[in-house]
Short mmCIF file of C-alpha atoms in Angstrom, two decimals:
data_model
loop_
_atom_site.label_atom_id
_atom_site.label_comp_id
_atom_site.label_asym_id
_atom_site.label_seq_id
_atom_site.Cartn_x
_atom_site.Cartn_y
_atom_site.Cartn_z
CA MET A 1 -25.62 -65.07 27.11
CA ARG A 2 -24.69 -62.74 24.30
CA THR A 3 -22.79 -64.49 21.51
CA ARG A 4 -19.82 -62.95 20.14
CA THR A 5 -18.20 -65.61 17.71
CA LYS A 6 -19.43 -64.11 14.64
CA PHE A 7 -20.71 -60.84 15.96
CA GLY A 8 -19.16 -58.03 17.93
CA THR A 9 -16.81 -55.57 16.92
CA GLY A 10 -16.17 -57.20 13.50
CA TRP A 11 -19.79 -56.57 12.83
CA ALA A 12 -19.54 -52.95 12.31
CA ALA A 13 -17.16 -53.45 9.59
CA VAL A 14 -19.46 -56.00 8.04
CA VAL A 15 -22.57 -53.79 8.11
CA VAL A 16 -20.83 -50.61 6.87
CA SER A 17 -19.36 -52.63 3.73
CA ALA A 18 -22.91 -54.22 3.21
CA ALA A 19 -24.38 -50.64 3.39
CA ALA A 20 -21.90 -49.44 0.92
CA VAL A 21 -22.88 -52.30 -1.56
CA LEU A 22 -26.51 -51.49 -1.11
CA THR A 23 -26.12 -47.82 -1.63
CA VAL A 24 -24.97 -48.45 -5.04
CA ALA A 25 -27.61 -51.27 -5.75
CA ALA A 26 -30.53 -48.83 -4.35
CA SER A 27 -29.62 -45.75 -6.25
CA PRO A 28 -32.31 -43.39 -7.38
CA ALA A 29 -32.13 -44.76 -11.14
CA ASP A 30 -32.86 -48.21 -9.57
CA ALA A 31 -35.60 -47.29 -7.36
CA ALA A 32 -39.25 -48.16 -8.26
CA ALA A 33 -40.82 -44.98 -9.11
CA GLY A 34 -43.43 -43.97 -6.47
CA GLY A 35 -43.78 -47.29 -4.67
CA SER A 36 -46.74 -49.46 -5.06
CA GLY A 37 -49.28 -47.46 -2.60
CA PRO A 38 -52.00 -45.25 -3.46
CA TYR A 39 -49.97 -41.97 -2.99
CA PRO A 40 -46.80 -42.06 -5.23
CA ALA A 41 -43.99 -40.84 -3.32
CA ASP A 42 -40.50 -39.05 -3.55
CA TYR A 43 -37.95 -37.50 -1.38
CA GLU A 44 -36.88 -34.03 -0.43
CA THR A 45 -34.71 -32.31 1.90
CA SER A 46 -35.32 -29.17 4.24
CA SER A 47 -32.88 -26.33 5.29
CA SER A 48 -34.50 -26.71 8.83
CA LEU A 49 -33.40 -30.48 8.93
CA VAL A 50 -30.00 -30.72 7.61
CA ASN A 51 -28.40 -34.03 6.72
CA HIS A 52 -31.51 -35.98 6.71
CA THR A 53 -34.00 -37.18 3.65
CA ILE A 54 -37.70 -36.80 3.90
CA TYR A 55 -40.00 -39.17 1.98
CA ARG A 56 -43.53 -38.08 1.42
CA PRO A 57 -46.46 -38.72 -0.98
CA SER A 58 -46.06 -36.25 -3.99
CA THR A 59 -49.56 -34.97 -3.26
CA LEU A 60 -50.42 -35.09 0.32
CA PRO A 61 -53.52 -36.91 1.10
CA SER A 62 -56.44 -35.60 2.83
CA GLU A 63 -55.66 -38.09 5.64
CA ARG A 64 -53.14 -37.03 8.16
CA LEU A 65 -49.64 -38.85 7.81
CA PRO A 66 -48.16 -41.02 10.67
CA ILE A 67 -44.36 -40.61 10.82
CA PHE A 68 -41.76 -43.17 10.67
CA VAL A 69 -38.10 -42.39 11.21
CA TRP A 70 -35.32 -44.70 10.09
CA GLY A 71 -31.64 -45.38 10.89
CA ASN A 72 -29.61 -46.73 7.77
CA GLY A 73 -27.68 -49.92 7.51
CA GLY A 74 -24.00 -49.38 8.86
CA CYS A 75 -25.26 -46.21 10.47
CA ALA A 76 -24.36 -44.77 6.93
CA ALA A 77 -25.42 -41.10 6.52
CA ASN A 78 -26.87 -41.76 3.10
CA GLY A 79 -30.55 -41.09 3.39
CA THR A 80 -31.21 -42.86 -0.17
CA ALA A 81 -29.36 -45.90 0.82
CA GLN A 82 -32.74 -47.85 1.17
CA ILE A 83 -34.74 -45.66 -1.17
CA ASN A 84 -36.86 -48.52 -2.78
CA PHE A 85 -37.93 -49.56 0.79
CA LEU A 86 -38.46 -46.16 2.18
CA ARG A 87 -40.40 -44.70 -0.71
CA GLU A 88 -42.44 -47.92 -0.72
CA ILE A 89 -43.52 -47.22 2.77
CA SER A 90 -44.22 -43.51 2.06
CA SER A 91 -46.60 -44.40 -0.77
CA TYR A 92 -48.91 -45.88 1.62
CA GLY A 93 -49.62 -42.39 3.24
CA PHE A 94 -46.60 -42.07 5.76
CA LEU A 95 -44.04 -39.41 6.37
CA VAL A 96 -40.70 -41.27 6.41
CA ILE A 97 -37.59 -39.28 7.55
CA ALA A 98 -34.15 -41.13 7.13
CA SER A 99 -31.07 -40.15 8.72
CA GLY A 100 -28.52 -38.69 6.28
CA ALA A 101 -28.56 -36.45 3.20
CA PRO A 102 -29.65 -38.08 -0.25
CA ASN A 103 -26.49 -39.84 -1.53
CA GLY A 104 -24.76 -38.46 1.57
CA SER A 105 -21.41 -39.68 3.20
CA GLY A 106 -20.28 -40.13 6.74
CA SER A 107 -21.74 -41.69 9.77
CA THR A 108 -25.15 -41.21 11.65
CA THR A 109 -25.98 -41.13 15.30
CA SER A 110 -29.19 -41.93 17.31
CA SER A 111 -29.81 -38.29 18.11
CA MET A 112 -30.48 -37.78 14.32
CA LEU A 113 -33.47 -40.09 14.88
CA THR A 114 -34.66 -37.63 17.63
CA GLN A 115 -34.09 -34.70 15.39
CA SER A 116 -36.35 -36.25 12.77
CA ILE A 117 -39.23 -36.58 15.43
CA ASP A 118 -38.71 -33.16 16.61
CA TRP A 119 -38.82 -31.65 13.05
CA ALA A 120 -41.95 -33.35 12.17
CA VAL A 121 -43.76 -32.35 15.19
CA ALA A 122 -42.64 -28.68 14.85
CA GLU A 123 -43.62 -28.68 11.12
CA ASN A 124 -46.83 -30.02 11.94
CA ALA A 125 -47.44 -27.03 14.20
CA ARG A 126 -45.87 -24.49 12.01
CA SER A 127 -48.72 -22.26 10.56
CA GLY A 128 -48.33 -21.73 6.80
CA GLY A 129 -45.98 -24.62 6.41
CA LYS A 130 -46.98 -27.52 3.97
CA TYR A 131 -47.09 -29.95 6.85
CA TYR A 132 -49.14 -27.77 8.98
CA GLY A 133 -52.05 -30.01 10.42
CA ARG A 134 -51.12 -32.74 7.91
CA LEU A 135 -49.26 -35.07 10.19
CA ASP A 136 -50.44 -37.52 12.96
CA THR A 137 -47.73 -36.71 15.44
CA SER A 138 -49.61 -39.23 17.89
CA LYS A 139 -48.41 -42.10 15.80
CA ILE A 140 -44.60 -42.32 15.32
CA ALA A 141 -42.46 -45.23 14.60
CA VAL A 142 -38.83 -45.55 14.88
CA GLY A 143 -37.00 -48.48 12.91
CA GLY A 144 -33.40 -49.20 11.66
CA TRP A 145 -31.42 -51.96 9.84
CA SER A 146 -28.35 -53.43 11.27
CA CYS A 147 -26.35 -50.58 12.93
CA GLY A 148 -29.35 -48.48 12.40
CA GLY A 149 -31.26 -50.80 14.46
CA LEU A 150 -29.12 -50.20 17.38
CA GLU A 151 -29.96 -46.39 17.03
CA ALA A 152 -33.56 -47.30 16.92
CA TYR A 153 -33.22 -49.09 20.33
CA ALA A 154 -31.41 -46.28 21.63
CA VAL A 155 -34.23 -43.94 21.19
CA SER A 156 -37.28 -46.38 21.61
CA ASN A 157 -38.03 -45.16 25.18
CA ASP A 158 -39.06 -41.60 23.67
CA SER A 159 -42.51 -41.23 25.00
CA ARG A 160 -43.69 -39.95 21.58
CA ILE A 161 -42.97 -43.13 20.09
CA THR A 162 -45.66 -45.70 19.36
CA THR A 163 -43.81 -48.81 18.22
CA THR A 164 -40.07 -49.93 17.34
CA LEU A 165 -39.12 -51.82 14.43
CA ILE A 166 -35.62 -53.85 14.37
CA PHE A 167 -34.50 -54.99 11.03
CA SER A 168 -31.53 -57.65 11.25
CA SER A 169 -30.13 -56.24 14.40
CA GLY A 170 -29.47 -57.09 18.01
CA LEU A 171 -27.91 -55.37 21.05
CA LEU A 172 -24.07 -56.13 20.88
CA ASN A 173 -23.32 -56.37 24.68
CA ASP A 174 -25.23 -57.72 27.59
CA GLY A 175 -24.41 -54.48 29.41
CA ASP A 176 -26.87 -52.97 27.04
CA ASP A 177 -29.94 -54.96 28.02
CA TYR A 178 -31.18 -52.04 29.90
CA GLN A 179 -32.46 -50.91 26.60
CA LEU A 180 -34.68 -53.97 26.56
CA LYS A 181 -36.14 -53.76 30.09
CA ARG A 182 -37.28 -50.00 29.62
CA LEU A 183 -39.37 -50.97 26.63
CA THR A 184 -43.10 -50.30 27.09
CA LYS A 185 -44.55 -50.04 23.47
CA PRO A 186 -44.88 -52.76 21.02
CA ILE A 187 -41.68 -54.01 19.23
CA ALA A 188 -41.34 -56.00 16.04
CA TYR A 189 -38.39 -57.86 14.57
CA PHE A 190 -37.72 -58.70 10.87
CA ILE A 191 -34.59 -60.85 10.68
CA GLY A 192 -32.91 -62.58 7.78
CA GLY A 193 -32.94 -66.11 9.38
CA PRO A 194 -30.07 -68.19 10.64
CA SER A 195 -27.72 -67.13 7.93
CA ASP A 196 -28.14 -63.62 9.15
CA ILE A 197 -25.10 -62.30 11.17
CA ALA A 198 -27.49 -60.46 13.32
CA TYR A 199 -29.74 -63.57 14.01
CA PRO A 200 -28.08 -64.74 17.33
CA ASN A 201 -28.26 -61.41 19.04
CA ALA A 202 -31.85 -60.72 17.63
CA MET A 203 -33.06 -64.11 19.24
CA ASP A 204 -31.15 -63.15 22.54
CA ASP A 205 -32.98 -59.89 22.68
CA TRP A 206 -36.20 -61.54 21.90
CA GLY A 207 -35.90 -63.93 24.99
CA LYS A 208 -35.21 -60.92 27.43
CA LEU A 209 -38.02 -58.64 26.44
CA PRO A 210 -40.27 -57.54 29.30
CA SER A 211 -42.86 -60.51 29.90
CA ALA A 212 -45.95 -58.28 29.02
CA LEU A 213 -44.58 -56.44 26.00
CA PRO A 214 -46.46 -56.91 22.78
CA ALA A 215 -43.79 -58.19 20.34
CA PHE A 216 -43.61 -59.89 16.94
CA MET A 217 -40.70 -61.83 15.55
CA GLY A 218 -40.46 -62.61 11.96
CA ASN A 219 -37.57 -64.40 10.18
CA LEU A 220 -37.13 -64.65 6.47
CA ASN A 221 -34.13 -66.80 5.12
CA VAL A 222 -32.49 -63.95 3.06
CA GLY A 223 -29.58 -63.17 5.12
CA HIS A 224 -28.18 -59.96 6.49
CA GLY A 225 -28.66 -57.90 3.42
CA GLY A 226 -32.35 -58.18 3.60
CA THR A 227 -34.61 -57.17 0.43
CA TYR A 228 -34.32 -53.52 0.57
CA ASP A 229 -32.85 -52.86 -2.64
CA GLN A 230 -35.53 -54.97 -4.58
CA THR A 231 -38.46 -53.50 -6.48
CA ASN A 232 -40.41 -51.47 -3.68
CA GLY A 233 -38.26 -52.94 -0.94
CA GLY A 234 -39.01 -56.68 -1.61
CA GLU A 235 -40.77 -58.72 1.11
CA PHE A 236 -39.43 -56.68 3.81
CA GLY A 237 -40.94 -53.67 2.25
CA ARG A 238 -44.33 -55.31 1.97
CA VAL A 239 -44.46 -56.59 5.80
CA ALA A 240 -43.14 -53.11 6.96
CA VAL A 241 -46.04 -51.49 5.23
CA LEU A 242 -48.45 -53.77 6.79
CA TYR A 243 -46.91 -53.65 10.16
CA LEU A 244 -47.10 -49.75 10.23
CA LYS A 245 -50.58 -49.58 8.56
CA TRP A 246 -51.73 -51.84 11.59
CA ARG A 247 -49.87 -50.09 14.45
CA LEU A 248 -50.05 -46.35 13.25
CA LYS A 249 -53.38 -46.51 11.07
CA GLY A 250 -55.34 -49.01 13.09
CA ASP A 251 -55.79 -51.19 10.02
CA LEU A 252 -56.89 -54.46 11.49
CA GLY A 253 -56.77 -56.25 8.31
CA ALA A 254 -53.10 -55.55 8.13
CA GLY A 255 -52.72 -56.60 11.61
CA ALA A 256 -54.00 -60.07 11.00
CA THR A 257 -50.85 -60.52 9.13
CA PHE A 258 -48.99 -60.76 12.50
CA VAL A 259 -51.74 -61.80 15.15
CA GLY A 260 -52.92 -65.33 16.04
CA SER A 261 -51.98 -68.99 15.09
CA ASP A 262 -53.51 -68.41 11.73
CA CYS A 263 -51.78 -65.08 10.98
CA GLY A 264 -51.02 -64.21 7.48
CA LEU A 265 -47.27 -64.68 7.74
CA CYS A 266 -47.78 -67.80 9.77
CA HIS A 267 -48.12 -70.12 6.76
CA SER A 268 -45.60 -68.49 4.57
CA GLN A 269 -41.96 -68.56 4.07
CA TRP A 270 -41.60 -66.69 7.36
CA GLN A 271 -40.61 -68.23 10.50
CA VAL A 272 -43.05 -66.37 13.17
CA GLN A 273 -43.05 -65.99 16.97
CA GLN A 274 -45.53 -63.83 18.81
CA LYS A 275 -45.79 -62.37 22.42
CA ASN A 276 -48.86 -60.79 24.15
CA LEU A 277 -50.25 -59.92 20.56
CA THR A 278 -53.87 -58.75 20.32
CA LEU A 279 -55.78 -56.97 17.47
CA GLY A 280 -56.97 -53.51 18.01
CA ASP A 281 -58.58 -52.95 21.45
CA GLY A 282 -58.42 -56.06 23.14
CA THR A 283 -59.35 -58.53 20.35
CA PRO A 284 -57.62 -61.63 21.19
CA PRO A 285 -55.36 -63.77 18.89
CA SER A 286 -57.33 -66.97 17.61
CA THR A 287 -55.28 -68.88 20.10
CA PRO A 288 -55.01 -66.97 23.37
CA PRO A 289 -51.76 -67.45 25.53
CA VAL A 290 -52.00 -69.70 28.38
CA THR A 291 -50.92 -68.64 31.81
CA PRO A 292 -48.76 -71.32 33.44
CA SER A 293 -50.05 -72.74 36.55
CA PRO A 294 -47.88 -72.46 39.68
CA SER A 295 -48.69 -75.90 40.85
CA PRO A 296 -48.73 -77.92 37.82
CA SER A 297 -50.83 -81.36 37.84
CA GLY A 298 -50.60 -84.18 35.56
CA ASN A 299 -47.52 -85.25 33.62
CA PRO A 300 -45.19 -82.31 33.53
CA GLY A 301 -43.11 -83.62 30.71
CA CYS A 302 -41.60 -82.11 27.66
CA THR A 303 -40.08 -82.62 24.34
CA ALA A 304 -37.18 -81.16 22.45
CA ALA A 305 -37.12 -80.72 18.59
CA TYR A 306 -33.45 -80.13 17.29
CA THR A 307 -32.78 -78.66 14.04
CA VAL A 308 -29.34 -77.66 12.18
CA GLN A 309 -30.33 -74.25 11.00
CA ASN A 310 -27.16 -73.43 9.17
CA GLN A 311 -24.03 -75.70 8.42
CA TRP A 312 -20.80 -74.31 6.80
CA ASN A 313 -17.29 -75.60 6.46
CA GLY A 314 -16.03 -76.06 10.11
CA GLY A 315 -19.15 -74.76 12.05
CA PHE A 316 -22.98 -74.52 12.23
CA VAL A 317 -26.01 -72.89 14.09
CA ALA A 318 -28.68 -75.23 15.51
CA GLY A 319 -31.91 -74.45 17.10
CA VAL A 320 -34.16 -76.28 19.76
CA VAL A 321 -37.81 -75.92 20.41
CA VAL A 322 -39.03 -77.11 23.66
CA THR A 323 -42.58 -78.06 24.05
CA ALA A 324 -44.47 -78.53 27.27
CA GLY A 325 -46.49 -81.70 27.80
CA SER A 326 -49.99 -81.82 29.32
CA ALA A 327 -49.08 -79.81 32.42
CA ALA A 328 -47.38 -76.49 32.96
CA LEU A 329 -43.58 -76.39 33.47
CA ASN A 330 -41.71 -74.35 36.00
CA GLY A 331 -38.47 -75.00 34.31
CA TRP A 332 -36.84 -77.37 31.82
CA ARG A 333 -33.60 -79.01 30.74
CA VAL A 334 -32.66 -80.47 27.55
CA THR A 335 -29.86 -82.99 27.19
CA LEU A 336 -27.99 -82.97 23.89
CA ALA A 337 -26.02 -85.64 22.67
CA LEU A 338 -23.47 -84.07 20.14
CA PRO A 339 -21.75 -85.93 17.28
CA GLY A 340 -18.01 -86.39 17.69
CA GLY A 341 -15.97 -83.29 16.89
CA ALA A 342 -18.84 -80.74 17.63
CA THR A 343 -18.02 -78.14 19.98
CA VAL A 344 -20.61 -75.66 21.45
CA THR A 345 -19.03 -72.08 21.36
CA SER A 346 -21.91 -69.75 22.20
CA VAL A 347 -25.63 -70.18 23.38
CA TRP A 348 -28.71 -67.79 23.39
CA ASN A 349 -31.82 -68.33 25.35
CA ALA A 350 -30.53 -71.02 27.55
CA VAL A 351 -27.70 -71.88 29.99
CA ASN A 352 -25.20 -74.61 29.10
CA THR A 353 -23.32 -77.12 31.10
CA GLY A 354 -20.55 -78.71 29.05
CA THR A 355 -19.52 -77.95 25.31
CA THR A 356 -18.78 -81.25 23.95
CA GLY A 357 -20.33 -84.96 23.76
CA THR A 358 -23.39 -84.75 26.33
CA VAL A 359 -24.25 -81.14 26.95
CA THR A 360 -27.03 -79.86 29.10
CA MET A 361 -29.01 -76.83 28.20
CA ALA A 362 -31.28 -75.37 30.93
CA ASN A 363 -33.69 -72.64 30.80
CA GLN A 364 -33.06 -68.93 31.53
CA SER A 365 -34.92 -67.05 34.28
CA TYR A 366 -37.43 -65.51 31.77
CA ASN A 367 -38.30 -68.70 29.71
CA GLY A 368 -38.75 -71.51 31.93
CA GLN A 369 -42.45 -71.08 32.66
CA LEU A 370 -44.49 -72.82 30.09
CA GLY A 371 -48.18 -73.68 29.94
CA PRO A 372 -49.51 -76.96 28.63
CA GLY A 373 -48.61 -77.21 25.00
CA GLN A 374 -46.40 -73.87 25.09
CA THR A 375 -43.09 -73.55 23.53
CA ALA A 376 -39.70 -71.92 24.26
CA SER A 377 -36.67 -71.88 21.94
CA PHE A 378 -32.95 -71.67 22.22
CA GLY A 379 -30.16 -71.92 19.80
CA PHE A 380 -26.51 -72.25 19.78
CA GLN A 381 -23.35 -72.01 17.49
CA GLY A 382 -20.60 -74.65 17.21
CA THR A 383 -17.52 -75.78 15.55
CA GLY A 384 -17.64 -78.99 13.52
CA THR A 385 -20.79 -80.70 12.05
CA GLY A 386 -24.29 -80.30 13.85
CA GLY A 387 -26.04 -83.22 12.14
CA GLY A 388 -26.75 -86.26 13.94
CA ALA A 389 -27.28 -84.70 17.29
CA SER A 390 -30.02 -85.90 19.58
CA ALA A 391 -32.19 -83.99 22.06
CA THR A 392 -34.32 -85.13 25.23
CA CYS A 393 -36.16 -82.84 27.62
CA SER A 394 -37.24 -83.17 31.08
CA ALA A 395 -38.87 -80.83 33.53
CA SER A 396 -36.81 -79.18 36.11
#
């Protein structure tokens, strides 16, 4: 179920205004000069790629540059709106192309991301050009923040794309879920935690990904605005560099930031989830995933841990983690006893029966099977106060 209470048509106005604020905050005068990487970077434009901003190391290194194309927050056509963040990435040896001219105005479309890829591939093949043979066109990532994340989804089925990065975004309508079903390349989500307006939709998308797709989910409790305008893009800049170094450059040390039960982000301020992740060519995570048995034996019990993730005057967001017992589950059901005055208004990654008092939450078709000790999570938004609820779990 796609939540719409705090999301939906109003989101476009929210992200556009947020992008306008960050455009001012991330002006070139405020940017960290060159980024923190070994190849100080800056931006340029090209007459053959109008209405785009190209970030590159000031001196091209001997190594070929992988490519990262970016959709801005609010789908704003300002290629320097997230300059600190994008220049930081480029300083680690990437060609980064943002939709929109430097300090530009207007709106972008997903086709501009495709134009960025087309241009980079053509420039790499253009004899006499400065990028001739200097780009690694076999390693291309697409990403975007908020509305720009929706643009990244829209082109993620391009066969040239190696991986997709979604920052504080999620599909707005269930009718767009086909974009999830067609994903075949690794994807990573970097979300601003429960206070991020995109959080419910991002978590809904996470639960609907193809079962075998390699995927990473990281939540940092900074809200929808992220850290793009901080020095070197802040924490989002740091983890984006590491993820791209892993996926586009094969850096297994960087990959260890995201893979396994002892990953670099697993014991930090980030809240981490992983699906089907391995390091390099088949190197398994430190705790391999368990395949559920079709005929569970032992005690097919489960537990449910309830937490209030965000509370405001008149409403709240809560999350529940279901953990299988000593045997595999083919399905689960959580019974919630809500406090007086609390009403469920929207749910993701579960199917609810009832909205007040005693409410039952059952698994969706894609998250019911759990191996012994494995977990699944769901969440919901409600009115009233979330504190004081209790949760019990049973196999179904």
